[in-house]
mmCIF file of C-alpha atoms and ligand atoms in Angstrom:
data_model
loop_
_atom_site.group_PDB
_atom_site.id
_atom_site.type_symbol
_atom_site.label_atom_id
_atom_site.label_comp_id
_atom_site.label_asym_id
_atom_site.label_seq_id
_atom_site.Cartn_x
_atom_site.Cartn_y
_atom_site.Cartn_z
ATOM 1 C CA MET A 1 10.267 -20.645 -7.100
ATOM 2 C CA THR A 2 13.449 -19.322 -5.643
ATOM 3 C CA ILE A 3 13.479 -15.586 -5.176
ATOM 4 C CA PRO A 4 16.792 -14.068 -6.247
ATOM 5 C CA LYS A 5 18.776 -12.810 -3.268
ATOM 6 C CA ASP A 6 18.711 -9.197 -4.462
ATOM 7 C CA LYS A 7 14.892 -9.116 -4.382
ATOM 8 C CA MET A 8 14.810 -10.848 -1.061
ATOM 9 C CA LEU A 9 16.986 -8.055 0.543
ATOM 10 C CA GLU A 10 14.978 -5.462 -1.679
ATOM 11 C CA MET A 11 11.814 -6.644 0.077
ATOM 12 C CA LEU A 12 13.372 -6.659 3.670
ATOM 13 C CA HIS A 13 14.620 -3.007 3.029
ATOM 14 C CA PHE A 14 11.016 -1.720 1.982
ATOM 15 C CA LEU A 15 9.441 -3.807 4.835
ATOM 16 C CA MET A 16 11.716 -2.064 7.270
ATOM 17 C CA LEU A 17 11.546 1.313 5.818
ATOM 18 C CA SER A 18 7.796 1.183 5.635
ATOM 19 C CA ARG A 19 7.647 -0.030 9.298
ATOM 20 C CA ARG A 20 9.965 2.665 10.521
ATOM 21 C CA PHE A 21 8.601 5.502 8.369
ATOM 22 C CA GLU A 22 5.132 4.719 10.022
ATOM 23 C CA GLU A 23 6.428 4.074 13.529
ATOM 24 C CA ALA A 24 7.838 7.524 13.192
ATOM 25 C CA LEU A 25 4.387 8.985 12.068
ATOM 26 C CA THR A 26 2.543 7.321 14.984
ATOM 27 C CA ASP A 27 4.520 9.423 17.402
ATOM 28 C CA LEU A 28 4.732 12.369 15.250
ATOM 29 C CA CYS A 29 0.867 12.644 14.661
ATOM 30 C CA ARG A 30 0.378 12.730 18.436
ATOM 31 C CA ILE A 31 2.461 16.037 18.842
ATOM 32 C CA GLU A 32 -0.162 18.850 18.737
ATOM 33 C CA GLY A 33 0.043 20.846 15.617
ATOM 34 C CA LYS A 34 2.833 18.939 13.902
ATOM 35 C CA ILE A 35 0.656 16.981 11.155
ATOM 36 C CA PRO A 36 -2.586 18.102 9.817
ATOM 37 C CA GLY A 37 -5.408 15.896 9.134
ATOM 38 C CA MET A 38 -6.082 12.383 9.575
ATOM 39 C CA MET A 39 -3.290 9.834 9.935
ATOM 40 C CA ILE A 40 -4.260 6.373 8.544
ATOM 41 C CA LEU A 41 -1.212 3.600 8.600
ATOM 42 C CA CYS A 42 -0.762 0.256 7.038
ATOM 43 C CA THR A 43 1.411 -0.974 10.126
ATOM 44 C CA GLY A 44 1.150 -4.692 10.232
ATOM 45 C CA GLN A 45 0.023 -5.172 6.652
ATOM 46 C CA GLU A 46 3.336 -3.912 4.982
ATOM 47 C CA ALA A 47 4.018 -7.159 2.903
ATOM 48 C CA VAL A 48 0.989 -6.506 0.581
ATOM 49 C CA GLY A 49 2.244 -3.536 -0.522
ATOM 50 C CA VAL A 50 5.896 -4.626 -0.527
ATOM 51 C CA GLY A 51 5.346 -8.001 -2.103
ATOM 52 C CA MET A 52 3.107 -6.731 -4.850
ATOM 53 C CA VAL A 53 5.054 -3.600 -5.814
ATOM 54 C CA ALA A 54 8.455 -5.630 -5.831
ATOM 55 C CA ALA A 55 7.066 -7.696 -8.650
ATOM 56 C CA LEU A 56 6.284 -4.595 -10.850
ATOM 57 C CA ARG A 57 8.651 -2.659 -13.321
ATOM 58 C CA PRO A 58 9.137 1.063 -13.598
ATOM 59 C CA GLU A 59 6.625 1.303 -16.338
ATOM 60 C CA ASP A 60 3.762 -0.276 -14.324
ATOM 61 C CA VAL A 61 1.037 1.914 -12.635
ATOM 62 C CA ILE A 62 -0.439 1.707 -9.109
ATOM 63 C CA ILE A 63 -3.538 3.209 -7.870
ATOM 64 C CA THR A 64 -4.048 3.049 -4.284
ATOM 65 C CA ASN A 65 -6.026 4.211 -1.470
ATOM 66 C CA HIS A 66 -5.688 6.004 1.940
ATOM 67 C CA ARG A 67 -3.368 3.134 3.276
ATOM 68 C CA SER A 68 -0.541 3.819 0.846
ATOM 69 C CA HIS A 69 2.752 4.523 2.497
ATOM 70 C CA ALA A 70 4.135 1.082 1.812
ATOM 71 C CA HIS A 71 3.043 0.752 -1.759
ATOM 72 C CA LEU A 72 4.390 4.427 -2.447
ATOM 73 C CA LEU A 73 7.740 3.865 -0.693
ATOM 74 C CA THR A 74 8.369 0.476 -2.694
ATOM 75 C CA LYS A 75 7.233 2.121 -5.819
ATOM 76 C CA GLY A 76 10.149 4.359 -5.326
ATOM 77 C CA ALA A 77 8.944 7.458 -3.645
ATOM 78 C CA ASP A 78 11.501 9.506 -1.885
ATOM 79 C CA PRO A 79 10.772 9.248 1.785
ATOM 80 C CA LYS A 80 11.896 13.001 2.057
ATOM 81 C CA VAL A 81 9.061 14.482 -0.265
ATOM 82 C CA LEU A 82 6.778 12.015 0.967
ATOM 83 C CA MET A 83 7.168 12.879 4.579
ATOM 84 C CA ALA A 84 7.259 16.486 3.760
ATOM 85 C CA GLU A 85 3.722 16.260 1.961
ATOM 86 C CA ILE A 86 2.467 14.389 4.913
ATOM 87 C CA TYR A 87 3.578 17.352 7.140
ATOM 88 C CA GLY A 88 1.671 19.637 4.686
ATOM 89 C CA LYS A 89 4.873 21.462 3.431
ATOM 90 C CA ARG A 90 5.772 23.185 0.098
ATOM 91 C CA THR A 91 8.410 20.630 -0.548
ATOM 92 C CA GLY A 92 6.207 17.776 -0.516
ATOM 93 C CA CYS A 93 5.405 15.809 -3.668
ATOM 94 C CA ASN A 94 2.174 17.769 -3.867
ATOM 95 C CA LYS A 95 3.439 21.127 -2.403
ATOM 96 C CA GLY A 96 1.470 20.281 0.696
ATOM 97 C CA LYS A 97 -1.869 20.171 -0.592
ATOM 98 C CA SER A 98 -2.558 16.246 -0.321
ATOM 99 C CA GLY A 99 -1.218 15.519 3.057
ATOM 100 C CA THR A 100 -1.253 11.749 3.524
ATOM 101 C CA LEU A 101 -4.623 10.820 2.332
ATOM 102 C CA HIS A 102 -4.437 11.985 -1.504
ATOM 103 C CA LEU A 103 -0.678 11.465 -2.213
ATOM 104 C CA ALA A 104 -0.097 11.510 -5.905
ATOM 105 C CA LEU A 105 3.347 10.574 -7.477
ATOM 106 C CA PRO A 106 2.913 10.376 -11.201
ATOM 107 C CA GLU A 107 6.799 10.503 -11.600
ATOM 108 C CA ILE A 108 6.985 6.940 -10.285
ATOM 109 C CA GLY A 109 3.741 5.715 -11.573
ATOM 110 C CA ALA A 110 1.441 6.344 -8.867
ATOM 111 C CA PRO A 111 -0.655 9.039 -10.269
ATOM 112 C CA CYS A 112 -3.284 9.060 -7.607
ATOM 113 C CA THR A 113 -4.358 7.719 -4.141
ATOM 114 C CA SER A 114 -7.822 8.081 -3.226
ATOM 115 C CA THR A 115 -9.516 7.913 0.181
ATOM 116 C CA VAL A 116 -12.941 7.815 -1.417
ATOM 117 C CA VAL A 117 -13.768 3.975 -0.828
ATOM 118 C CA GLY A 118 -14.123 2.378 -4.088
ATOM 119 C CA ALA A 119 -12.811 5.207 -6.054
ATOM 120 C CA GLY A 120 -9.453 3.522 -7.271
ATOM 121 C CA PRO A 121 -11.087 0.491 -9.267
ATOM 122 C CA PRO A 122 -12.655 2.659 -12.137
ATOM 123 C CA ILE A 123 -9.385 4.766 -12.246
ATOM 124 C CA ALA A 124 -7.372 1.563 -12.882
ATOM 125 C CA VAL A 125 -9.628 0.333 -15.342
ATOM 126 C CA GLY A 126 -9.218 3.564 -17.309
ATOM 127 C CA ARG A 127 -5.506 3.499 -16.910
ATOM 128 C CA ALA A 128 -5.234 -0.092 -17.941
ATOM 129 C CA PHE A 129 -7.401 0.640 -20.973
ATOM 130 C CA ALA A 130 -5.172 3.193 -21.907
ATOM 131 C CA GLN A 131 -2.090 0.983 -21.612
ATOM 132 C CA GLN A 132 -3.809 -1.590 -23.782
ATOM 133 C CA TYR A 133 -5.057 0.856 -26.469
ATOM 134 C CA ARG A 134 -1.950 2.916 -26.633
ATOM 135 C CA ASN A 135 -0.004 -0.617 -26.726
ATOM 136 C CA GLU A 136 2.129 0.791 -23.741
ATOM 137 C CA PRO A 137 4.496 -1.861 -21.997
ATOM 138 C CA GLY A 138 3.068 -1.279 -18.395
ATOM 139 C CA ILE A 139 0.330 -2.904 -16.497
ATOM 140 C CA THR A 140 -1.781 -1.216 -13.657
ATOM 141 C CA VAL A 141 -2.257 -2.656 -9.849
ATOM 142 C CA CYS A 142 -5.137 -1.469 -7.882
ATOM 143 C CA PHE A 143 -5.262 -1.690 -4.176
ATOM 144 C CA VAL A 144 -8.491 -1.725 -2.459
ATOM 145 C CA GLY A 145 -9.402 -2.911 1.160
ATOM 146 C CA ASP A 146 -12.120 -5.656 1.962
ATOM 147 C CA GLY A 147 -14.671 -3.050 2.641
ATOM 148 C CA ALA A 148 -14.285 -1.472 -0.691
ATOM 149 C CA THR A 149 -15.062 -4.656 -2.655
ATOM 150 C CA GLY A 150 -18.616 -4.108 -1.541
ATOM 151 C CA GLU A 151 -18.870 -0.842 -3.447
ATOM 152 C CA GLY A 152 -20.744 -1.071 -6.819
ATOM 153 C CA SER A 153 -17.681 0.697 -8.368
ATOM 154 C CA PHE A 154 -15.714 -2.297 -7.492
ATOM 155 C CA HIS A 155 -17.950 -4.830 -9.463
ATOM 156 C CA GLU A 156 -18.440 -2.522 -12.620
ATOM 157 C CA ALA A 157 -14.587 -2.141 -12.570
ATOM 158 C CA LEU A 158 -13.999 -6.006 -12.529
ATOM 159 C CA ASN A 159 -16.589 -6.611 -14.998
ATOM 160 C CA LEU A 160 -15.155 -4.253 -17.692
ATOM 161 C CA ALA A 161 -11.671 -5.319 -16.691
ATOM 162 C CA SER A 162 -12.527 -8.930 -17.715
ATOM 163 C CA LEU A 163 -14.553 -8.180 -20.526
ATOM 164 C CA TRP A 164 -12.038 -6.123 -22.224
ATOM 165 C CA ARG A 165 -8.973 -8.464 -20.762
ATOM 166 C CA LEU A 166 -7.368 -5.248 -19.650
ATOM 167 C CA PRO A 167 -3.576 -5.504 -17.941
ATOM 168 C CA VAL A 168 -4.861 -5.054 -14.669
ATOM 169 C CA ILE A 169 -4.542 -6.692 -10.981
ATOM 170 C CA PHE A 170 -6.939 -6.082 -8.390
ATOM 171 C CA VAL A 171 -5.373 -6.401 -4.938
ATOM 172 C CA CYS A 172 -7.697 -6.845 -1.938
ATOM 173 C CA GLU A 173 -5.726 -6.000 1.083
ATOM 174 C CA ASN A 174 -7.961 -7.784 3.685
ATOM 175 C CA ASN A 175 -7.177 -6.467 7.068
ATOM 176 C CA ARG A 176 -10.607 -7.990 8.297
ATOM 177 C CA TYR A 177 -11.885 -4.530 9.129
ATOM 178 C CA ALA A 178 -13.579 -1.746 7.235
ATOM 179 C CA GLY A 179 -13.954 1.109 9.587
ATOM 180 C CA ALA A 180 -15.200 -0.272 12.687
ATOM 181 C CA GLN A 181 -16.880 -3.151 10.923
ATOM 182 C CA ARG A 182 -15.563 -6.600 11.002
ATOM 183 C CA GLN A 183 -15.692 -8.610 7.716
ATOM 184 C CA GLU A 184 -18.601 -10.622 8.743
ATOM 185 C CA GLU A 185 -20.414 -7.384 9.268
ATOM 186 C CA HIS A 186 -20.319 -6.170 5.611
ATOM 187 C CA THR A 187 -20.166 -9.395 3.833
ATOM 188 C CA ARG A 188 -21.475 -12.860 3.872
ATOM 189 C CA ILE A 189 -18.567 -14.492 1.782
ATOM 190 C CA GLU A 190 -15.442 -15.568 3.584
ATOM 191 C CA ASN A 191 -12.857 -15.181 0.835
ATOM 192 C CA ILE A 192 -13.139 -11.879 -1.292
ATOM 193 C CA ALA A 193 -11.212 -13.563 -3.813
ATOM 194 C CA ASP A 194 -14.520 -15.636 -4.578
ATOM 195 C CA ARG A 195 -15.893 -12.548 -6.158
ATOM 196 C CA ALA A 196 -13.551 -12.941 -9.214
ATOM 197 C CA ALA A 197 -15.663 -15.999 -10.363
ATOM 198 C CA GLY A 198 -18.594 -13.624 -11.071
ATOM 199 C CA TYR A 199 -16.446 -12.017 -13.688
ATOM 200 C CA ARG A 200 -14.530 -14.905 -15.151
ATOM 201 C CA MET A 201 -11.347 -14.020 -13.924
ATOM 202 C CA PRO A 202 -8.697 -15.867 -11.661
ATOM 203 C CA GLY A 203 -9.274 -15.074 -7.904
ATOM 204 C CA VAL A 204 -6.413 -16.168 -5.713
ATOM 205 C CA VAL A 205 -6.007 -15.918 -1.894
ATOM 206 C CA VAL A 206 -2.544 -15.544 -0.367
ATOM 207 C CA ASP A 207 -0.991 -15.079 2.959
ATOM 208 C CA GLY A 208 -0.637 -11.247 2.983
ATOM 209 C CA ASN A 209 1.944 -11.189 5.766
ATOM 210 C CA ASP A 210 4.218 -13.291 3.657
ATOM 211 C CA ALA A 211 5.843 -10.732 1.304
ATOM 212 C CA MET A 212 7.338 -13.871 -0.532
ATOM 213 C CA SER A 213 4.112 -15.252 -1.504
ATOM 214 C CA VAL A 214 2.458 -11.990 -2.426
ATOM 215 C CA TYR A 215 5.693 -11.608 -4.643
ATOM 216 C CA THR A 216 5.389 -14.953 -6.328
ATOM 217 C CA THR A 217 1.669 -14.542 -6.759
ATOM 218 C CA ALA A 218 1.923 -10.942 -8.073
ATOM 219 C CA LEU A 219 4.659 -12.132 -10.568
ATOM 220 C CA ASP A 220 2.002 -14.734 -12.238
ATOM 221 C CA ALA A 221 -0.839 -12.198 -12.098
ATOM 222 C CA ARG A 222 1.510 -9.502 -14.060
ATOM 223 C CA ALA A 223 2.757 -12.243 -16.563
ATOM 224 C CA ARG A 224 -1.108 -12.934 -17.219
ATOM 225 C CA ALA A 225 -1.875 -9.272 -17.500
ATOM 226 C CA ALA A 226 0.960 -8.331 -19.693
ATOM 227 C CA ALA A 227 0.300 -11.311 -22.012
ATOM 228 C CA GLY A 228 -3.055 -9.929 -22.787
ATOM 229 C CA GLU A 229 -4.817 -12.730 -20.717
ATOM 230 C CA GLY A 230 -6.692 -10.175 -18.500
ATOM 231 C CA PRO A 231 -7.090 -9.132 -15.018
ATOM 232 C CA THR A 232 -6.548 -11.128 -11.708
ATOM 233 C CA LEU A 233 -8.229 -10.637 -8.140
ATOM 234 C CA ILE A 234 -5.729 -11.331 -5.395
ATOM 235 C CA GLU A 235 -6.729 -11.360 -1.868
ATOM 236 C CA CYS A 236 -3.993 -11.014 0.652
ATOM 237 C CA LYS A 237 -5.224 -11.945 3.967
ATOM 238 C CA THR A 238 -3.631 -9.708 6.572
ATOM 239 C CA TYR A 239 -4.295 -7.472 9.507
ATOM 240 C CA ARG A 240 -4.080 -3.895 10.648
ATOM 241 C CA TRP A 241 -2.386 -3.536 13.957
ATOM 242 C CA ARG A 242 -3.541 0.109 14.380
ATOM 243 C CA GLY A 243 -6.949 1.545 14.326
ATOM 244 C CA HIS A 244 -8.608 2.941 11.279
ATOM 245 C CA GLY A 245 -6.984 6.031 11.913
ATOM 246 C CA GLU A 246 -4.679 7.017 14.745
ATOM 247 C CA SER A 247 -7.456 8.571 16.640
ATOM 248 C CA ASP A 248 -9.602 5.427 16.912
ATOM 249 C CA PRO A 249 -9.173 3.694 20.201
ATOM 250 C CA GLN A 250 -9.717 0.362 18.692
ATOM 251 C CA LEU A 251 -12.467 -0.705 20.959
ATOM 252 C CA TYR A 252 -14.033 -3.182 18.702
ATOM 253 C CA GLN A 253 -10.711 -5.308 17.925
ATOM 254 C CA PRO A 254 -9.966 -7.544 20.719
ATOM 255 C CA LYS A 255 -6.933 -7.527 22.365
ATOM 256 C CA GLU A 256 -5.901 -11.125 21.881
ATOM 257 C CA GLU A 257 -6.706 -10.680 18.236
ATOM 258 C CA ILE A 258 -4.161 -7.916 17.665
ATOM 259 C CA ALA A 259 -1.668 -9.901 19.921
ATOM 260 C CA ALA A 260 -2.119 -13.011 17.656
ATOM 261 C CA TRP A 261 -1.490 -10.992 14.519
ATOM 262 C CA ARG A 262 1.414 -9.099 16.031
ATOM 263 C CA ALA A 263 3.195 -12.458 16.442
ATOM 264 C CA LEU A 264 2.771 -12.899 12.644
ATOM 265 C CA CYS A 265 4.717 -9.567 11.868
ATOM 266 C CA PRO A 266 5.436 -9.568 8.251
ATOM 267 C CA VAL A 267 8.746 -7.604 8.999
ATOM 268 C CA ALA A 268 10.144 -10.113 11.346
ATOM 269 C CA ARG A 269 9.132 -13.016 9.052
ATOM 270 C CA MET A 270 11.055 -11.653 6.159
ATOM 271 C CA ARG A 271 13.956 -10.905 8.402
ATOM 272 C CA ASP A 272 13.863 -14.548 9.488
ATOM 273 C CA ALA A 273 13.527 -16.019 6.186
ATOM 274 C CA VAL A 274 16.507 -13.980 4.587
ATOM 275 C CA ARG A 275 18.537 -14.941 7.729
ATOM 276 C CA ALA A 276 17.766 -18.653 7.490
ATOM 277 C CA ARG A 277 18.739 -18.704 3.787
ATOM 278 C CA GLY A 278 22.066 -17.142 4.849
ATOM 279 C CA LEU A 279 21.574 -14.244 2.698
ATOM 280 C CA ILE A 280 22.650 -11.506 4.942
ATOM 281 C CA SER A 281 25.143 -11.669 7.698
ATOM 282 C CA ALA A 282 24.411 -10.185 11.302
ATOM 283 C CA GLU A 283 26.654 -7.425 10.421
ATOM 284 C CA ASP A 284 25.009 -6.303 6.892
ATOM 285 C CA LEU A 285 21.572 -6.607 8.822
ATOM 286 C CA LYS A 286 22.465 -4.205 11.253
ATOM 287 C CA ALA A 287 23.928 -1.753 8.295
ATOM 288 C CA MET A 288 20.456 -2.164 6.616
ATOM 289 C CA GLU A 289 18.827 -1.343 9.653
ATOM 290 C CA ALA A 290 20.864 1.761 10.073
ATOM 291 C CA ARG A 291 20.366 2.839 6.470
ATOM 292 C CA VAL A 292 16.552 2.651 7.000
ATOM 293 C CA GLU A 293 16.907 4.759 10.274
ATOM 294 C CA THR A 294 18.777 7.348 8.348
ATOM 295 C CA LEU A 295 16.410 7.702 5.591
ATOM 296 C CA VAL A 296 13.634 8.241 8.164
ATOM 297 C CA GLN A 297 15.519 10.727 10.382
ATOM 298 C CA GLU A 298 16.584 12.664 7.137
ATOM 299 C CA ALA A 299 13.141 12.625 6.048
ATOM 300 C CA ILE A 300 11.741 13.944 9.384
ATOM 301 C CA ARG A 301 14.629 16.684 9.086
ATOM 302 C CA PHE A 302 13.737 17.588 5.685
ATOM 303 C CA ALA A 303 9.974 17.968 6.589
ATOM 304 C CA GLU A 304 10.620 20.012 9.770
ATOM 305 C CA GLU A 305 13.165 22.379 8.033
ATOM 306 C CA SER A 306 10.985 22.989 4.965
ATOM 307 C CA PRO A 307 8.194 25.872 4.670
ATOM 308 C CA TYR A 308 4.744 25.803 4.785
ATOM 309 C CA PRO A 309 3.069 27.003 1.435
ATOM 310 C CA GLU A 310 2.120 30.612 1.070
ATOM 311 C CA PRO A 311 -1.639 31.263 1.214
ATOM 312 C CA HIS A 312 -1.812 32.453 -2.377
ATOM 313 C CA GLU A 313 -0.264 29.149 -3.274
ATOM 314 C CA ALA A 314 -3.569 27.561 -2.243
ATOM 315 C CA LEU A 315 -5.095 28.364 -5.642
ATOM 316 C CA GLU A 316 -2.165 27.277 -7.751
ATOM 317 C CA ASP A 317 -2.173 23.762 -9.637
ATOM 318 C CA VAL A 318 -6.027 23.677 -8.899
ATOM 319 C CA TYR A 319 -8.087 23.121 -11.799
ATOM 320 C CA ALA A 320 -11.796 23.597 -11.962
HETATM 321 C C1 TPP B 401 -17.505 6.451 -0.624
HETATM 322 C C2 TPP B 401 -16.807 6.470 0.916
HETATM 323 N N1 TPP B 401 -17.513 6.140 1.853
HETATM 324 C C3 TPP B 401 -16.900 6.181 3.346
HETATM 325 C C4 TPP B 401 -15.954 6.691 3.427
HETATM 326 C C5 TPP B 401 -15.423 6.613 4.957
HETATM 327 N N2 TPP B 401 -14.259 5.485 4.945
HETATM 328 C C6 TPP B 401 -13.141 5.803 4.718
HETATM 329 S S1 TPP B 401 -11.888 4.533 4.739
HETATM 330 C C7 TPP B 401 -13.447 3.520 5.200
HETATM 331 C C8 TPP B 401 -13.158 2.086 5.325
HETATM 332 C C9 TPP B 401 -12.682 1.271 4.243
HETATM 333 O O1 TPP B 401 -12.381 -0.086 4.549
HETATM 334 P P1 TPP B 401 -11.561 -0.994 3.472
HETATM 335 O O2 TPP B 401 -12.222 -0.554 2.262
HETATM 336 O O3 TPP B 401 -11.765 -2.391 4.115
HETATM 337 O O4 TPP B 401 -10.156 -0.351 3.803
HETATM 338 P P2 TPP B 401 -9.371 -0.282 5.087
HETATM 339 O O5 TPP B 401 -9.526 1.099 5.681
HETATM 340 O O6 TPP B 401 -9.494 -1.522 5.975
HETATM 341 O O7 TPP B 401 -7.819 -0.438 4.597
HETATM 342 C C10 TPP B 401 -14.483 4.029 5.128
HETATM 343 C C11 TPP B 401 -15.858 3.540 5.385
HETATM 344 C C12 TPP B 401 -15.222 7.093 2.314
HETATM 345 N N3 TPP B 401 -13.967 7.458 2.655
HETATM 346 N N4 TPP B 401 -15.727 7.051 1.085
#
């Protein structure tokens, strides 16, 4: 399938934006007192989120986890409100209450992210059930890590989704590690996609560093879900360049392994593909890079200049 020029350029934009947004965070989270809480990044695996979400429509919903920046930016999150939230500022999408790990942007179809490993799949099943029951046009996409696929909740969710032919896509972002555990330390199977067979749904393995492959695979799975044919499990093979979080010294990740995967950079790959197809001039590429840089710098400035919430706001919008 030939991906239209606009879609190729859109994906390149979001790959570059996700990368620069997180490069900025990599530096900012090292400045004492700047950003509260843990910093978890998807650097190196951006093509999964970008390729998947680029295949979705505005009415589609994503349920994602602790590594969500590329997913949310591509779904349409304003980098300013995202950055302000990560800073814990009142102007953030959750008024400074969520920080980076529990971001929620229902207005763009991202009702919640959860850092509780395996929490997303049952929520996605509930959301997809609502879409089916109410005859809504959208579908749901659920992002999980490889480690999450060992949780019971993942298996229960796949079983029900298949049984009820729900409009949902489960995306396993297999970055080879779950915390400090390598894949072979938490499962004996090589392809997480094989788990789909146990629930009689298609299980597809895709090169998760190639946004174009992710995108075309996502389009097929979306069409299947929207046609009432049920869920798909897509395993995207990728790698996280950074540690589990930014305070992780990565002692368990061999240096040569990191170097080998850095050479497969998903952003450079898309840039090369776009150039090789003659879809962008050197000048326009520079302009795109400049636009991305402006967005990131504006987001930082907005976050820096925004106020923190007042103490009494801590109990607002809290339901118990
Ligand atoms: C139920 C639960 N168990 C453990 C944790 C601690 N924890 C947070 S992320 C993580 C690793 C998850 O690995 P994976 O699902 O592969 O996602 P990745 O971090 O690689 O993207 C763990 C163990 C948690 N947040 N929730």
